[in-house]
Tab-separated table of C-alpha atoms in Angstrom:
chain	number	residue	atom	x	y	z
W	1	MET	CA	7.026	-55.414	-7.120
W	2	ARG	CA	10.216	-56.478	-4.928
W	3	ILE	CA	12.251	-58.807	-4.906
W	4	ILE	CA	15.049	-59.730	-2.662
W	5	ARG	CA	18.354	-62.172	-3.170
W	6	PHE	CA	20.014	-64.245	0.141
W	7	GLY	CA	22.190	-66.826	0.325
W	8	PHE	CA	22.280	-70.863	1.768
W	9	ASP	CA	24.167	-69.093	4.645
W	10	LYS	CA	21.145	-67.475	6.638
W	11	ASP	CA	18.312	-69.404	8.079
W	12	PRO	CA	15.217	-68.464	5.979
W	13	SER	CA	12.622	-67.756	9.074
W	14	VAL	CA	15.525	-65.574	10.279
W	15	PHE	CA	15.693	-63.912	7.091
W	16	LEU	CA	12.595	-63.411	6.458
W	17	SER	CA	11.228	-62.025	10.541
W	18	GLU	CA	14.450	-59.177	9.925
W	19	TYR	CA	13.579	-58.161	6.507
W	20	ILE	CA	9.466	-57.422	8.692
W	21	THR	CA	10.380	-55.720	10.938
W	22	GLY	CA	14.044	-54.311	9.318
W	23	ASN	CA	12.015	-52.188	7.345
W	24	LYS	CA	8.476	-51.597	10.025
W	25	PHE	CA	6.129	-53.049	8.297
W	26	ASP	CA	2.914	-53.160	9.338
W	27	LEU	CA	2.646	-56.138	10.123
W	28	PRO	CA	-1.047	-57.056	11.104
W	29	GLY	CA	-1.424	-55.348	7.993
W	30	THR	CA	0.857	-57.963	5.499
W	31	ILE	CA	0.807	-61.242	4.948
W	32	LEU	CA	3.180	-64.359	4.491
W	33	ILE	CA	2.720	-66.852	1.607
W	34	VAL	CA	5.816	-69.235	2.456
W	35	PRO	CA	6.733	-73.196	1.407
W	36	THR	CA	6.014	-75.337	4.925
W	37	GLN	CA	3.435	-74.775	8.137
W	38	ARG	CA	6.579	-75.943	9.640
W	39	PHE	CA	8.679	-72.861	8.127
W	40	ARG	CA	5.598	-71.112	9.836
W	41	LYS	CA	5.936	-72.111	12.952
W	42	HIS	CA	10.228	-71.437	12.992
W	43	PHE	CA	9.392	-68.181	12.079
W	44	SER	CA	7.079	-67.537	14.355
W	45	ARG	CA	9.986	-68.430	17.123
W	46	GLU	CA	11.957	-66.128	15.614
W	47	LEU	CA	9.831	-62.940	15.701
W	48	LEU	CA	9.113	-63.320	19.622
W	49	LYS	CA	12.481	-63.065	19.271
W	50	THR	CA	12.163	-59.616	18.295
W	51	GLN	CA	8.486	-57.954	19.149
W	52	SER	CA	8.129	-56.077	22.206
W	53	LYS	CA	6.182	-58.892	25.507
W	54	ASP	CA	3.692	-55.916	26.100
W	55	ILE	CA	2.492	-55.320	22.520
W	56	LEU	CA	2.586	-58.247	20.047
W	57	PHE	CA	2.022	-58.557	16.360
W	58	ALA	CA	1.415	-61.361	14.642
W	59	PRO	CA	0.944	-61.387	10.069
W	60	SER	CA	-0.993	-63.636	8.369
W	61	ILE	CA	1.031	-67.059	7.988
W	62	ILE	CA	-0.739	-68.975	4.518
W	63	THR	CA	1.081	-71.888	2.694
W	64	PRO	CA	0.537	-71.162	-1.005
W	65	PHE	CA	-2.175	-74.148	-0.661
W	66	GLN	CA	-4.688	-72.588	1.566
W	67	MET	CA	-4.700	-69.687	-0.078
W	68	ILE	CA	-6.060	-71.633	-3.037
W	69	THR	CA	-8.208	-73.607	-1.166
W	70	GLU	CA	-9.273	-70.473	-0.311
W	71	LEU	CA	-9.020	-68.147	-2.962
W	72	SER	CA	-11.881	-71.453	-4.463
W	73	LEU	CA	-13.985	-70.315	-1.386
W	74	MET	CA	-15.031	-67.589	-1.952
W	75	THR	CA	-16.607	-69.039	-5.917
W	76	GLY	CA	-18.896	-70.780	-3.417
W	77	VAL	CA	-18.266	-74.085	-4.542
W	78	PRO	CA	-18.840	-76.331	-2.704
W	79	LEU	CA	-15.308	-78.168	-1.907
W	80	ALA	CA	-14.898	-81.308	-1.509
W	81	SER	CA	-13.385	-82.450	2.230
W	82	ARG	CA	-9.546	-85.490	1.332
W	83	PHE	CA	-11.646	-88.319	2.267
W	84	MET	CA	-14.220	-86.552	-0.782
W	85	CYS	CA	-11.877	-86.859	-3.394
W	86	TYR	CA	-10.638	-90.098	-2.308
W	87	SER	CA	-14.187	-91.602	-2.688
W	88	MET	CA	-14.723	-89.284	-6.258
W	89	PHE	CA	-11.189	-90.574	-7.245
W	90	LYS	CA	-12.800	-94.651	-6.448
W	91	LYS	CA	-15.572	-94.296	-8.681
W	92	ALA	CA	-14.033	-92.783	-11.844
W	93	VAL	CA	-11.218	-95.968	-11.384
W	94	ARG	CA	-14.690	-98.364	-11.181
W	95	LYS	CA	-15.598	-96.183	-14.277
W	96	THR	CA	-12.689	-96.117	-16.203
W	97	ASN	CA	-11.932	-99.310	-18.092
W	98	GLY	CA	-8.461	-100.836	-18.254
W	99	VAL	CA	-7.340	-99.583	-15.044
W	100	GLU	CA	-6.037	-103.007	-15.004
W	101	LEU	CA	-2.633	-101.614	-17.341
W	102	LEU	CA	-1.993	-98.632	-15.398
W	103	PHE	CA	-2.966	-99.648	-11.439
W	104	ASN	CA	-3.601	-103.015	-9.706
W	105	PRO	CA	-7.518	-102.269	-9.292
W	106	SER	CA	-6.709	-104.570	-6.374
W	107	PHE	CA	-5.179	-101.417	-5.087
W	108	ILE	CA	-8.487	-100.192	-3.879
W	109	ASP	CA	-9.046	-103.433	-1.083
W	110	SER	CA	-6.540	-101.170	1.159
W	111	PHE	CA	-6.392	-98.374	2.433
W	112	LYS	CA	-2.572	-97.593	2.921
W	113	ASP	CA	-2.484	-98.409	-0.212
W	114	PHE	CA	-5.521	-97.441	-1.847
W	115	CYS	CA	-4.431	-93.572	-0.091
W	116	GLU	CA	-0.975	-93.483	-1.487
W	117	LEU	CA	-1.704	-94.031	-5.165
W	118	SER	CA	-4.798	-92.366	-4.511
W	119	ASP	CA	-2.611	-89.092	-3.507
W	120	GLY	CA	-0.441	-89.904	-6.535
W	121	TYR	CA	-3.261	-89.356	-9.254
W	122	LEU	CA	-5.678	-87.231	-8.074
W	123	GLY	CA	-1.637	-84.729	-7.589
W	124	ALA	CA	-0.964	-85.162	-10.666
W	125	PHE	CA	-4.609	-84.325	-12.239
W	126	ARG	CA	-4.234	-80.956	-9.826
W	127	GLU	CA	-1.116	-79.845	-11.735
W	128	ILE	CA	-2.584	-80.874	-15.242
W	129	ASN	CA	-4.974	-78.670	-14.218
W	130	GLU	CA	-3.966	-75.546	-12.642
W	131	GLN	CA	-1.222	-75.549	-15.422
W	132	LYS	CA	-3.871	-75.426	-18.055
W	133	VAL	CA	-2.609	-77.778	-19.894
W	134	ASP	CA	-4.058	-79.699	-22.411
W	135	LEU	CA	-4.103	-83.612	-22.046
W	136	TYR	CA	-3.426	-83.895	-25.717
W	137	SER	CA	-0.237	-81.752	-25.883
W	138	ILE	CA	0.888	-83.299	-22.940
W	139	ARG	CA	0.489	-87.345	-25.531
W	140	THR	CA	2.365	-85.201	-28.102
W	141	GLU	CA	5.093	-84.050	-26.223
W	142	SER	CA	5.508	-87.767	-24.702
W	143	LEU	CA	5.300	-89.834	-27.484
W	144	PRO	CA	8.466	-89.487	-28.991
W	145	VAL	CA	10.696	-89.806	-24.817
W	146	ALA	CA	7.741	-92.178	-24.307
W	147	GLY	CA	7.259	-94.017	-27.294
W	148	TYR	CA	6.577	-97.440	-25.783
W	149	GLU	CA	4.548	-100.181	-26.998
W	150	GLY	CA	1.315	-99.700	-25.046
W	151	PHE	CA	2.506	-96.244	-24.640
W	152	GLU	CA	-0.814	-95.015	-26.097
W	153	GLU	CA	-3.512	-97.308	-25.156
W	154	GLN	CA	-2.350	-97.048	-21.139
W	155	PHE	CA	-2.248	-93.177	-21.476
W	156	SER	CA	-6.152	-93.129	-23.348
W	157	ILE	CA	-7.563	-95.061	-20.776
W	158	PHE	CA	-4.909	-92.584	-18.365
W	159	LYS	CA	-6.896	-89.583	-19.619
W	160	LYS	CA	-10.167	-91.522	-19.642
W	161	LEU	CA	-9.465	-91.474	-15.521
W	162	TYR	CA	-9.051	-87.944	-15.886
W	163	HIS	CA	-12.384	-87.199	-17.594
W	164	ASN	CA	-14.520	-89.051	-14.722
W	165	TYR	CA	-13.053	-88.015	-12.235
W	166	ILE	CA	-14.165	-84.535	-13.250
W	167	ILE	CA	-17.061	-85.895	-13.787
W	168	GLU	CA	-18.168	-86.587	-10.214
W	169	GLN	CA	-17.660	-83.646	-8.692
W	170	SER	CA	-20.772	-82.522	-9.314
W	171	SER	CA	-21.633	-82.044	-6.288
W	172	SER	CA	-18.867	-80.497	-4.524
W	173	MET	CA	-15.516	-79.495	-6.864
W	174	ASP	CA	-12.207	-80.724	-5.620
W	175	PRO	CA	-9.975	-78.007	-4.402
W	176	GLY	CA	-6.965	-77.987	-7.563
W	177	PHE	CA	-10.116	-78.006	-9.549
W	178	ALA	CA	-12.225	-74.909	-8.263
W	179	ILE	CA	-9.065	-72.974	-9.192
W	180	ASN	CA	-10.613	-72.271	-13.167
W	181	LEU	CA	-13.463	-70.273	-11.134
W	182	ILE	CA	-11.427	-67.733	-9.395
W	183	ARG	CA	-11.177	-64.430	-11.069
W	184	LYS	CA	-9.112	-60.811	-10.507
W	185	GLU	CA	-12.054	-59.614	-8.276
W	186	HIS	CA	-11.657	-62.603	-5.527
W	187	VAL	CA	-7.542	-61.826	-5.986
W	188	ILE	CA	-8.518	-58.124	-4.976
W	189	ARG	CA	-11.021	-58.529	-2.588
W	190	TYR	CA	-9.182	-61.852	-0.973
W	191	PHE	CA	-4.901	-59.686	-0.888
W	192	ALA	CA	-7.412	-56.078	-0.020
W	193	GLU	CA	-6.566	-55.548	3.340
W	194	PHE	CA	-3.246	-56.497	3.061
W	195	LYS	CA	-0.945	-53.713	2.307
W	196	HIS	CA	2.607	-56.461	2.165
W	197	VAL	CA	2.188	-59.309	0.405
W	198	VAL	CA	5.434	-61.319	1.458
W	199	LEU	CA	6.027	-64.633	-1.217
W	200	VAL	CA	9.316	-66.198	0.837
W	201	ASN	CA	10.757	-69.418	-1.112
W	202	PRO	CA	9.114	-70.326	-4.056
W	203	VAL	CA	10.882	-72.925	-5.777
W	204	ALA	CA	8.232	-73.679	-8.635
W	205	LEU	CA	5.141	-72.230	-8.735
W	206	THR	CA	2.212	-72.946	-11.098
W	207	ARG	CA	-0.034	-71.397	-13.955
W	208	PHE	CA	-2.400	-70.136	-11.666
W	209	GLU	CA	0.270	-68.917	-8.811
W	210	LYS	CA	2.062	-66.898	-11.052
W	211	TRP	CA	-1.292	-65.210	-12.742
W	212	VAL	CA	-2.046	-64.306	-9.399
W	213	TYR	CA	1.180	-62.766	-7.878
W	214	SER	CA	0.999	-61.031	-10.537
W	215	VAL	CA	-2.191	-59.605	-10.474
W	216	ILE	CA	-0.779	-57.764	-6.850
W	217	GLU	CA	2.159	-57.793	-8.151
W	218	ASP	CA	2.727	-54.149	-6.796
W	219	LYS	CA	2.622	-55.142	-3.354
W	220	LEU	CA	4.572	-57.814	-3.367
W	221	HIS	CA	7.950	-58.463	-1.959
W	222	VAL	CA	9.855	-61.609	-2.699
W	223	LEU	CA	12.807	-63.282	-1.257
W	224	TYR	CA	13.841	-66.347	-1.920
W	225	GLN	CA	17.211	-67.818	-1.949
W	226	ASP	CA	19.312	-69.043	-5.082
W	227	THR	CA	22.910	-68.307	-6.350
W	228	ASN	CA	23.952	-66.763	-8.934
W	229	GLU	CA	23.613	-68.248	-12.002
W	230	PHE	CA	19.440	-68.756	-11.418
W	231	ASP	CA	17.305	-65.613	-12.096
W	232	PHE	CA	13.815	-65.805	-9.558
W	233	GLY	CA	12.583	-64.609	-13.321
W	234	ARG	CA	12.031	-68.252	-14.754
W	235	ILE	CA	9.965	-68.761	-12.187
W	236	LEU	CA	7.623	-66.050	-11.419
W	237	GLY	CA	7.958	-65.384	-15.642
W	238	TYR	CA	9.224	-61.479	-15.068
W	239	ARG	CA	12.636	-61.026	-16.417
W	240	ALA	CA	14.263	-59.721	-12.474
W	241	GLY	CA	16.546	-57.660	-13.348
W	242	THR	CA	18.997	-56.023	-11.221
W	243	SER	CA	17.451	-56.061	-7.863
W	244	ALA	CA	18.009	-59.908	-8.783
W	245	CYS	CA	21.403	-60.100	-9.229
W	246	ALA	CA	22.634	-57.274	-7.261
W	247	SER	CA	24.120	-59.580	-4.403
W	248	THR	CA	27.488	-61.646	-5.423
W	249	ARG	CA	29.059	-64.371	-3.264
W	250	ASP	CA	31.495	-66.504	-3.487
W	251	PHE	CA	30.799	-70.675	-4.157
W	252	SER	CA	32.064	-73.975	-2.692
W	253	ILE	CA	31.943	-74.992	-6.667
W	254	SER	CA	32.107	-73.467	-9.626
W	255	PRO	CA	29.033	-72.516	-11.370
W	256	ALA	CA	30.156	-74.684	-14.935
W	257	ASP	CA	29.142	-77.780	-13.115
W	258	ILE	CA	25.782	-76.264	-11.537
W	259	PHE	CA	23.251	-78.123	-14.414
W	260	TYR	CA	19.201	-75.778	-14.492
W	261	SER	CA	16.774	-77.769	-16.385
W	262	GLU	CA	13.321	-77.235	-16.044
W	263	GLU	CA	10.931	-79.860	-18.177
W	264	PRO	CA	6.709	-79.337	-18.364
W	265	THR	CA	6.112	-82.806	-17.340
W	266	LYS	CA	7.356	-85.319	-15.052
W	267	THR	CA	8.657	-87.948	-17.556
W	268	LYS	CA	10.693	-85.533	-19.266
W	269	GLN	CA	12.137	-84.059	-16.203
W	270	ALA	CA	12.983	-87.870	-15.141
W	271	LEU	CA	13.640	-87.945	-18.855
W	272	ALA	CA	16.483	-85.139	-18.600
W	273	ILE	CA	18.143	-85.769	-15.082
W	274	ILE	CA	18.947	-90.138	-16.337
W	275	ASP	CA	20.752	-88.363	-19.642
W	276	THR	CA	22.236	-85.758	-16.884
W	277	VAL	CA	23.183	-88.009	-15.304
W	278	PHE	CA	25.050	-90.352	-17.515
W	279	ARG	CA	26.452	-87.833	-18.965
W	280	LEU	CA	28.461	-86.670	-15.766
W	281	ILE	CA	28.985	-90.704	-15.301
W	282	GLU	CA	30.692	-91.009	-18.838
W	283	GLN	CA	33.459	-88.126	-18.943
W	284	GLY	CA	34.554	-89.626	-15.798
W	285	LYS	CA	32.430	-87.720	-12.648
W	286	ASN	CA	32.692	-89.654	-9.574
W	287	PRO	CA	29.449	-91.171	-8.631
W	288	ASP	CA	29.216	-90.632	-5.192
W	289	GLU	CA	29.104	-86.787	-6.011
W	290	ILE	CA	26.749	-86.246	-7.510
W	291	ILE	CA	23.672	-84.905	-5.558
W	292	ILE	CA	20.955	-84.339	-7.412
W	293	LEU	CA	17.179	-81.449	-6.713
W	294	ASN	CA	14.394	-81.694	-7.338
W	295	ILE	CA	12.647	-79.073	-6.721
């Protein structure tokens, strides 16, 4: 694995284009895993500037979500579409007693409200599954900080809703849950045709994603932006070593003014942010000078 760090003064799409062309990568034998479809468009435009108009090759470009979906398809399990997932969630809601303690059941009557709330819950369900987190451990970790009156009852209902959603996946499976069936041979076969796998600007990886990248470590290139105070190894689960910390840069703010926190749950993440902000204000910091980056 090669870890390449660059500063925030560089355009990531330009840097990526320069990196793969400067190192003379075989473009058809290269796959790029980029953060968003928008980034894909920016990169494609930059790549066109560096390629001959007569002979034009391009690497394969996917997002992490596309990678997970395509790996899931290799298992042979029927995958549910977005609207099928909505339907399964709606059935799970109707089978779960006490959901009114979590949200107003009338949200089902409004398609817009239904989609917005469903996206939030389905996103949480998928994150729990992809992180391989035991719901009981979430309860025991959250209770000391979220032990308000009624917490136990609400969490019990949430857990029932989660399990009812799993039960509804009998005929087709939510792509976020199909990852449980993905094996090492699927990953090897998926990336077999590529000599270079370039992961661009990862900001947080699930346990599943870390495992996937560990399988193809020998062909992996990681390009990411950060500060001198951050070690990419904290994301990928490796010790980055000297390659990730080889360059030095000047900063307009002191590293002592940068606070980094990586929490296991969204609840703990929110509490950590609130605690840090209050502490800074108590120290006399101007609230207008505090910036929160939720990555």
